[in-house]
Short mmCIF file of N, CA and C in Angstrom, two decimals:
data_model
loop_
_atom_site.label_atom_id
_atom_site.label_comp_id
_atom_site.label_asym_id
_atom_site.label_seq_id
_atom_site.Cartn_x
_atom_site.Cartn_y
_atom_site.Cartn_z
N MET E 1 -20.10 60.47 -10.10
CA MET E 1 -20.18 60.68 -11.51
C MET E 1 -21.65 60.81 -11.89
N THR E 2 -21.95 61.72 -12.79
CA THR E 2 -23.34 61.93 -13.20
C THR E 2 -23.45 61.85 -14.71
N SER E 3 -24.66 61.56 -15.14
CA SER E 3 -24.92 61.54 -16.58
C SER E 3 -25.33 62.94 -17.01
N GLY E 4 -25.60 63.10 -18.29
CA GLY E 4 -26.01 64.40 -18.80
C GLY E 4 -27.34 64.86 -18.24
N ARG E 5 -28.19 63.97 -17.75
CA ARG E 5 -29.52 64.32 -17.25
C ARG E 5 -29.51 64.54 -15.74
N GLY E 6 -28.43 64.40 -15.09
CA GLY E 6 -28.39 64.61 -13.65
C GLY E 6 -28.50 63.33 -12.84
N TRP E 7 -28.59 62.22 -13.53
CA TRP E 7 -28.65 60.94 -12.80
C TRP E 7 -27.26 60.56 -12.32
N ARG E 8 -27.20 59.99 -11.15
CA ARG E 8 -25.92 59.52 -10.63
C ARG E 8 -25.73 58.05 -10.99
N TYR E 9 -24.56 57.74 -11.45
CA TYR E 9 -24.24 56.34 -11.72
C TYR E 9 -23.97 55.62 -10.40
N ALA E 10 -24.36 54.36 -10.36
CA ALA E 10 -24.09 53.56 -9.16
C ALA E 10 -22.60 53.22 -9.10
N ALA E 11 -22.11 53.06 -7.90
CA ALA E 11 -20.70 52.68 -7.72
C ALA E 11 -20.48 51.29 -8.31
N PRO E 12 -19.37 51.10 -8.97
CA PRO E 12 -19.12 49.77 -9.56
C PRO E 12 -18.99 48.71 -8.46
N ARG E 13 -19.68 47.58 -8.67
CA ARG E 13 -19.65 46.47 -7.71
C ARG E 13 -19.23 45.19 -8.44
N PRO E 14 -18.70 44.24 -7.72
CA PRO E 14 -18.40 42.97 -8.37
C PRO E 14 -19.68 42.31 -8.86
N THR E 15 -19.57 41.60 -9.96
CA THR E 15 -20.74 40.97 -10.56
C THR E 15 -21.37 39.97 -9.61
N PHE E 16 -20.55 39.16 -8.96
CA PHE E 16 -21.07 38.14 -8.06
C PHE E 16 -20.74 38.49 -6.61
N GLY E 17 -20.95 39.69 -6.22
CA GLY E 17 -20.58 40.16 -4.89
C GLY E 17 -21.31 39.46 -3.78
N ARG E 18 -22.59 39.15 -3.99
CA ARG E 18 -23.35 38.53 -2.91
C ARG E 18 -23.20 37.01 -2.89
N MET E 19 -22.59 36.48 -3.91
CA MET E 19 -22.44 35.03 -3.98
C MET E 19 -21.26 34.60 -3.10
N ALA E 20 -21.47 33.55 -2.35
CA ALA E 20 -20.41 33.04 -1.48
C ALA E 20 -19.30 32.40 -2.32
N ILE E 21 -18.10 32.44 -1.80
CA ILE E 21 -16.98 31.85 -2.52
C ILE E 21 -17.15 30.33 -2.56
N LEU E 22 -17.47 29.73 -1.43
CA LEU E 22 -17.70 28.29 -1.36
C LEU E 22 -19.16 28.04 -1.01
N PRO E 23 -19.72 26.94 -1.46
CA PRO E 23 -21.11 26.66 -1.13
C PRO E 23 -21.26 26.41 0.37
N PRO E 24 -22.44 26.64 0.90
CA PRO E 24 -22.62 26.41 2.34
C PRO E 24 -22.46 24.92 2.65
N MET E 25 -22.03 24.65 3.85
CA MET E 25 -21.82 23.26 4.26
C MET E 25 -23.17 22.56 4.36
N VAL E 26 -23.23 21.36 3.82
CA VAL E 26 -24.45 20.57 3.89
C VAL E 26 -24.13 19.28 4.62
N GLY E 27 -25.17 18.68 5.17
CA GLY E 27 -24.99 17.44 5.90
C GLY E 27 -24.99 16.23 4.98
N PRO E 28 -24.68 15.08 5.52
CA PRO E 28 -24.66 13.86 4.72
C PRO E 28 -26.05 13.50 4.19
N ARG E 29 -27.09 13.81 4.95
CA ARG E 29 -28.45 13.51 4.48
C ARG E 29 -28.78 14.30 3.22
N ALA E 30 -28.42 15.57 3.21
CA ALA E 30 -28.69 16.40 2.04
C ALA E 30 -27.89 15.91 0.84
N ALA E 31 -26.64 15.54 1.07
CA ALA E 31 -25.81 15.04 -0.02
C ALA E 31 -26.36 13.72 -0.57
N LEU E 32 -26.81 12.84 0.33
CA LEU E 32 -27.40 11.58 -0.11
C LEU E 32 -28.70 11.82 -0.86
N GLY E 33 -29.49 12.77 -0.38
CA GLY E 33 -30.73 13.12 -1.09
C GLY E 33 -30.45 13.66 -2.48
N ASP E 34 -29.44 14.51 -2.61
CA ASP E 34 -29.05 15.02 -3.92
C ASP E 34 -28.60 13.89 -4.85
N LEU E 35 -27.83 12.97 -4.31
CA LEU E 35 -27.37 11.85 -5.12
C LEU E 35 -28.55 10.99 -5.57
N LEU E 36 -29.47 10.71 -4.66
CA LEU E 36 -30.63 9.89 -5.03
C LEU E 36 -31.50 10.58 -6.07
N SER E 37 -31.73 11.88 -5.92
CA SER E 37 -32.54 12.58 -6.92
C SER E 37 -31.83 12.63 -8.27
N PHE E 38 -30.52 12.74 -8.26
CA PHE E 38 -29.76 12.71 -9.50
C PHE E 38 -29.86 11.34 -10.16
N MET E 39 -29.74 10.27 -9.35
CA MET E 39 -29.78 8.92 -9.90
C MET E 39 -31.17 8.54 -10.40
N ARG E 40 -32.22 9.13 -9.85
CA ARG E 40 -33.59 8.84 -10.32
C ARG E 40 -33.80 9.34 -11.74
N GLN E 41 -33.04 10.32 -12.16
CA GLN E 41 -33.20 10.88 -13.51
C GLN E 41 -32.39 10.09 -14.54
N ARG E 42 -31.65 9.10 -14.13
CA ARG E 42 -30.81 8.32 -15.03
C ARG E 42 -31.53 7.06 -15.48
N SER E 43 -31.02 6.49 -16.58
CA SER E 43 -31.60 5.24 -17.06
C SER E 43 -31.14 4.08 -16.18
N ARG E 44 -31.78 2.94 -16.35
CA ARG E 44 -31.49 1.78 -15.52
C ARG E 44 -30.04 1.32 -15.72
N GLU E 45 -29.56 1.35 -16.96
CA GLU E 45 -28.20 0.92 -17.25
C GLU E 45 -27.17 1.82 -16.57
N GLN E 46 -27.44 3.11 -16.56
CA GLN E 46 -26.51 4.04 -15.91
C GLN E 46 -26.48 3.82 -14.40
N VAL E 47 -27.63 3.54 -13.82
CA VAL E 47 -27.68 3.29 -12.38
C VAL E 47 -26.93 2.00 -12.04
N ILE E 48 -27.13 0.96 -12.84
CA ILE E 48 -26.43 -0.31 -12.61
C ILE E 48 -24.92 -0.11 -12.77
N GLY E 49 -24.51 0.62 -13.80
CA GLY E 49 -23.09 0.89 -14.01
C GLY E 49 -22.48 1.67 -12.85
N ALA E 50 -23.21 2.68 -12.37
CA ALA E 50 -22.70 3.47 -11.24
C ALA E 50 -22.60 2.61 -9.99
N ALA E 51 -23.61 1.75 -9.76
CA ALA E 51 -23.58 0.88 -8.58
C ALA E 51 -22.40 -0.09 -8.66
N LEU E 52 -22.17 -0.66 -9.85
CA LEU E 52 -21.05 -1.58 -10.01
C LEU E 52 -19.71 -0.86 -9.83
N ALA E 53 -19.61 0.36 -10.33
CA ALA E 53 -18.37 1.13 -10.16
C ALA E 53 -18.10 1.40 -8.69
N LEU E 54 -19.14 1.78 -7.95
CA LEU E 54 -18.97 2.02 -6.51
C LEU E 54 -18.62 0.72 -5.79
N LEU E 55 -19.26 -0.39 -6.18
CA LEU E 55 -19.00 -1.67 -5.54
C LEU E 55 -17.55 -2.11 -5.76
N VAL E 56 -17.07 -2.01 -6.98
CA VAL E 56 -15.69 -2.41 -7.27
C VAL E 56 -14.70 -1.52 -6.51
N THR E 57 -14.98 -0.24 -6.46
CA THR E 57 -14.10 0.68 -5.72
C THR E 57 -14.06 0.32 -4.24
N MET E 58 -15.22 0.04 -3.66
CA MET E 58 -15.27 -0.32 -2.24
C MET E 58 -14.53 -1.63 -1.99
N ILE E 59 -14.69 -2.60 -2.89
CA ILE E 59 -13.99 -3.88 -2.71
C ILE E 59 -12.48 -3.67 -2.76
N ILE E 60 -12.01 -2.87 -3.69
CA ILE E 60 -10.57 -2.62 -3.79
C ILE E 60 -10.06 -1.93 -2.53
N LEU E 61 -10.78 -0.95 -2.02
CA LEU E 61 -10.36 -0.27 -0.80
C LEU E 61 -10.35 -1.22 0.39
N ILE E 62 -11.37 -2.06 0.50
CA ILE E 62 -11.43 -3.01 1.62
C ILE E 62 -10.26 -3.99 1.53
N VAL E 63 -9.97 -4.48 0.33
CA VAL E 63 -8.85 -5.41 0.17
C VAL E 63 -7.54 -4.75 0.57
N PHE E 64 -7.33 -3.49 0.21
CA PHE E 64 -6.11 -2.80 0.60
C PHE E 64 -6.02 -2.65 2.12
N PHE E 65 -7.13 -2.30 2.76
CA PHE E 65 -7.10 -2.14 4.21
C PHE E 65 -6.87 -3.47 4.92
N VAL E 66 -7.51 -4.53 4.45
CA VAL E 66 -7.35 -5.84 5.08
C VAL E 66 -5.94 -6.37 4.83
N ASP E 67 -5.45 -6.23 3.61
CA ASP E 67 -4.13 -6.75 3.26
C ASP E 67 -3.02 -6.03 4.02
N SER E 68 -3.23 -4.78 4.37
CA SER E 68 -2.19 -4.05 5.08
C SER E 68 -2.02 -4.56 6.51
N LYS E 69 -2.99 -5.30 7.02
CA LYS E 69 -2.91 -5.82 8.39
C LYS E 69 -2.35 -7.24 8.44
N ILE E 70 -2.23 -7.91 7.29
CA ILE E 70 -1.83 -9.32 7.26
C ILE E 70 -0.32 -9.42 7.06
N ASN E 71 0.31 -10.24 7.87
CA ASN E 71 1.74 -10.55 7.76
C ASN E 71 2.63 -9.30 7.77
N THR E 72 2.31 -8.35 8.60
CA THR E 72 3.14 -7.15 8.66
C THR E 72 4.23 -7.27 9.72
N ALA E 73 3.98 -8.06 10.75
CA ALA E 73 4.98 -8.21 11.80
C ALA E 73 6.03 -9.24 11.37
N PRO E 74 7.28 -8.98 11.65
CA PRO E 74 8.30 -9.96 11.29
C PRO E 74 8.16 -11.21 12.16
N GLY E 75 8.52 -12.34 11.60
CA GLY E 75 8.44 -13.59 12.33
C GLY E 75 9.49 -13.66 13.42
N PRO E 76 9.34 -14.61 14.32
CA PRO E 76 10.33 -14.73 15.39
C PRO E 76 11.68 -15.18 14.84
N THR E 77 12.72 -14.62 15.39
CA THR E 77 14.07 -14.97 14.98
C THR E 77 14.71 -15.83 16.06
N VAL E 78 15.10 -17.03 15.68
CA VAL E 78 15.72 -17.95 16.63
C VAL E 78 17.23 -17.86 16.47
N VAL E 79 17.90 -17.61 17.57
CA VAL E 79 19.36 -17.51 17.56
C VAL E 79 19.90 -18.59 18.50
N TYR E 80 20.71 -19.48 17.93
CA TYR E 80 21.32 -20.54 18.72
C TYR E 80 22.71 -20.08 19.16
N VAL E 81 22.98 -20.22 20.44
CA VAL E 81 24.25 -19.76 21.00
C VAL E 81 24.91 -20.92 21.73
N GLU E 82 26.19 -21.09 21.50
CA GLU E 82 26.95 -22.09 22.24
C GLU E 82 27.65 -21.41 23.40
N ASN E 83 27.52 -21.99 24.54
CA ASN E 83 28.20 -21.45 25.71
C ASN E 83 29.53 -22.17 25.89
N TYR E 84 30.56 -21.42 26.08
CA TYR E 84 31.88 -21.98 26.31
C TYR E 84 32.36 -21.52 27.68
N GLY E 85 33.14 -22.36 28.28
CA GLY E 85 33.68 -22.02 29.60
C GLY E 85 34.74 -20.94 29.51
N PRO E 86 34.98 -20.26 30.61
CA PRO E 86 35.99 -19.19 30.61
C PRO E 86 37.42 -19.73 30.50
N ASP E 87 37.60 -21.03 30.73
CA ASP E 87 38.94 -21.60 30.68
C ASP E 87 39.29 -22.15 29.29
N ARG E 88 38.57 -21.77 28.28
CA ARG E 88 38.79 -22.25 26.91
C ARG E 88 40.06 -21.60 26.35
N THR E 89 40.92 -22.40 25.76
CA THR E 89 42.20 -21.89 25.26
C THR E 89 42.09 -21.51 23.79
N ASP E 90 43.11 -20.82 23.30
CA ASP E 90 43.16 -20.43 21.89
C ASP E 90 43.23 -21.66 20.98
N ALA E 91 43.91 -22.69 21.44
CA ALA E 91 44.02 -23.91 20.64
C ALA E 91 42.64 -24.56 20.47
N ASP E 92 41.82 -24.53 21.52
CA ASP E 92 40.46 -25.07 21.42
C ASP E 92 39.64 -24.26 20.41
N ILE E 93 39.79 -22.95 20.44
CA ILE E 93 39.04 -22.08 19.53
C ILE E 93 39.44 -22.37 18.09
N ILE E 94 40.74 -22.49 17.83
CA ILE E 94 41.23 -22.76 16.47
C ILE E 94 40.75 -24.13 16.00
N ALA E 95 40.78 -25.12 16.89
CA ALA E 95 40.32 -26.47 16.52
C ALA E 95 38.82 -26.44 16.17
N ASP E 96 38.02 -25.71 16.95
CA ASP E 96 36.59 -25.60 16.66
C ASP E 96 36.35 -24.89 15.33
N GLN E 97 37.14 -23.85 15.05
CA GLN E 97 36.98 -23.14 13.78
C GLN E 97 37.33 -24.03 12.60
N LYS E 98 38.38 -24.84 12.73
CA LYS E 98 38.76 -25.76 11.65
C LYS E 98 37.66 -26.80 11.43
N LYS E 99 37.11 -27.29 12.53
CA LYS E 99 36.04 -28.29 12.43
C LYS E 99 34.81 -27.69 11.74
N ALA E 100 34.45 -26.45 12.11
CA ALA E 100 33.29 -25.78 11.50
C ALA E 100 33.53 -25.50 10.03
N SER E 101 34.75 -25.07 9.68
CA SER E 101 35.03 -24.78 8.27
C SER E 101 35.03 -26.06 7.44
N GLU E 102 35.47 -27.17 8.02
CA GLU E 102 35.44 -28.46 7.31
C GLU E 102 33.99 -28.91 7.08
N GLN E 103 33.13 -28.72 8.08
CA GLN E 103 31.71 -29.06 7.91
C GLN E 103 31.07 -28.19 6.83
N LYS E 104 31.42 -26.92 6.82
CA LYS E 104 30.87 -26.01 5.82
C LYS E 104 31.34 -26.40 4.42
N ARG E 105 32.62 -26.77 4.29
CA ARG E 105 33.17 -27.18 3.00
C ARG E 105 32.48 -28.45 2.50
N LYS E 106 32.23 -29.40 3.40
CA LYS E 106 31.55 -30.64 3.02
C LYS E 106 30.12 -30.36 2.56
N ALA E 107 29.43 -29.46 3.25
CA ALA E 107 28.06 -29.11 2.86
C ALA E 107 28.04 -28.43 1.49
N GLU E 108 29.01 -27.54 1.23
CA GLU E 108 29.10 -26.89 -0.08
C GLU E 108 29.40 -27.90 -1.18
N GLU E 109 30.26 -28.86 -0.88
CA GLU E 109 30.60 -29.89 -1.87
C GLU E 109 29.39 -30.78 -2.17
N ALA E 110 28.63 -31.12 -1.15
CA ALA E 110 27.42 -31.93 -1.37
C ALA E 110 26.41 -31.16 -2.21
N ARG E 111 26.27 -29.90 -1.96
CA ARG E 111 25.34 -29.07 -2.75
C ARG E 111 25.82 -28.95 -4.20
N ARG E 112 27.13 -28.81 -4.38
CA ARG E 112 27.69 -28.72 -5.72
C ARG E 112 27.44 -30.02 -6.49
N ARG E 113 27.60 -31.17 -5.81
CA ARG E 113 27.33 -32.46 -6.46
C ARG E 113 25.85 -32.59 -6.85
N GLU E 114 24.95 -32.08 -6.00
CA GLU E 114 23.52 -32.12 -6.32
C GLU E 114 23.24 -31.31 -7.58
N PHE E 115 23.86 -30.14 -7.68
CA PHE E 115 23.64 -29.31 -8.87
C PHE E 115 24.25 -29.95 -10.12
N GLN E 116 25.40 -30.59 -9.97
CA GLN E 116 26.01 -31.27 -11.11
C GLN E 116 25.13 -32.43 -11.58
N LYS E 117 24.54 -33.16 -10.63
CA LYS E 117 23.63 -34.25 -10.97
C LYS E 117 22.41 -33.70 -11.71
N LEU E 118 21.86 -32.62 -11.22
CA LEU E 118 20.71 -31.98 -11.87
C LEU E 118 21.08 -31.48 -13.26
N GLU E 119 22.29 -30.94 -13.39
CA GLU E 119 22.77 -30.46 -14.69
C GLU E 119 22.84 -31.59 -15.71
N LYS E 120 23.32 -32.75 -15.27
CA LYS E 120 23.40 -33.91 -16.17
C LYS E 120 22.00 -34.40 -16.56
N GLN E 121 21.06 -34.38 -15.60
CA GLN E 121 19.69 -34.83 -15.88
C GLN E 121 19.01 -33.92 -16.89
N LEU E 122 19.25 -32.62 -16.79
CA LEU E 122 18.59 -31.67 -17.68
C LEU E 122 19.36 -31.44 -18.97
N GLY E 123 20.58 -31.94 -19.05
CA GLY E 123 21.38 -31.77 -20.26
C GLY E 123 21.95 -30.37 -20.41
N ILE E 124 22.18 -29.70 -19.32
CA ILE E 124 22.74 -28.35 -19.35
C ILE E 124 24.26 -28.47 -19.31
N GLU E 125 24.94 -27.74 -20.20
CA GLU E 125 26.40 -27.79 -20.21
C GLU E 125 27.00 -26.43 -20.14
#
């Protein structure tokens, strides 16, 4: 395309064609230097506030990491097993079941009496 004077127009280009999409990668030293130079331009109160904010954040993160390691494994499970001989009869099994159910009933009754006593002490009806 040309103008009326014979000049050629330049081909249209993107405005930021030479600019990179993402900034170049920088190292931790450069990032720390940028942070320090930024913080030097701030007032004392802003620096103290930023330091406290970072400190509280770090403490919270440390507490989460430490707490995740504490008491995560389940405790040991103890299982008591009674061994019976192979010559045990059905009558023996039924007698043992009756004895166990009677012990369970007595324990429930004792617990019920404890709650009734507590109910009378507290005046709950």
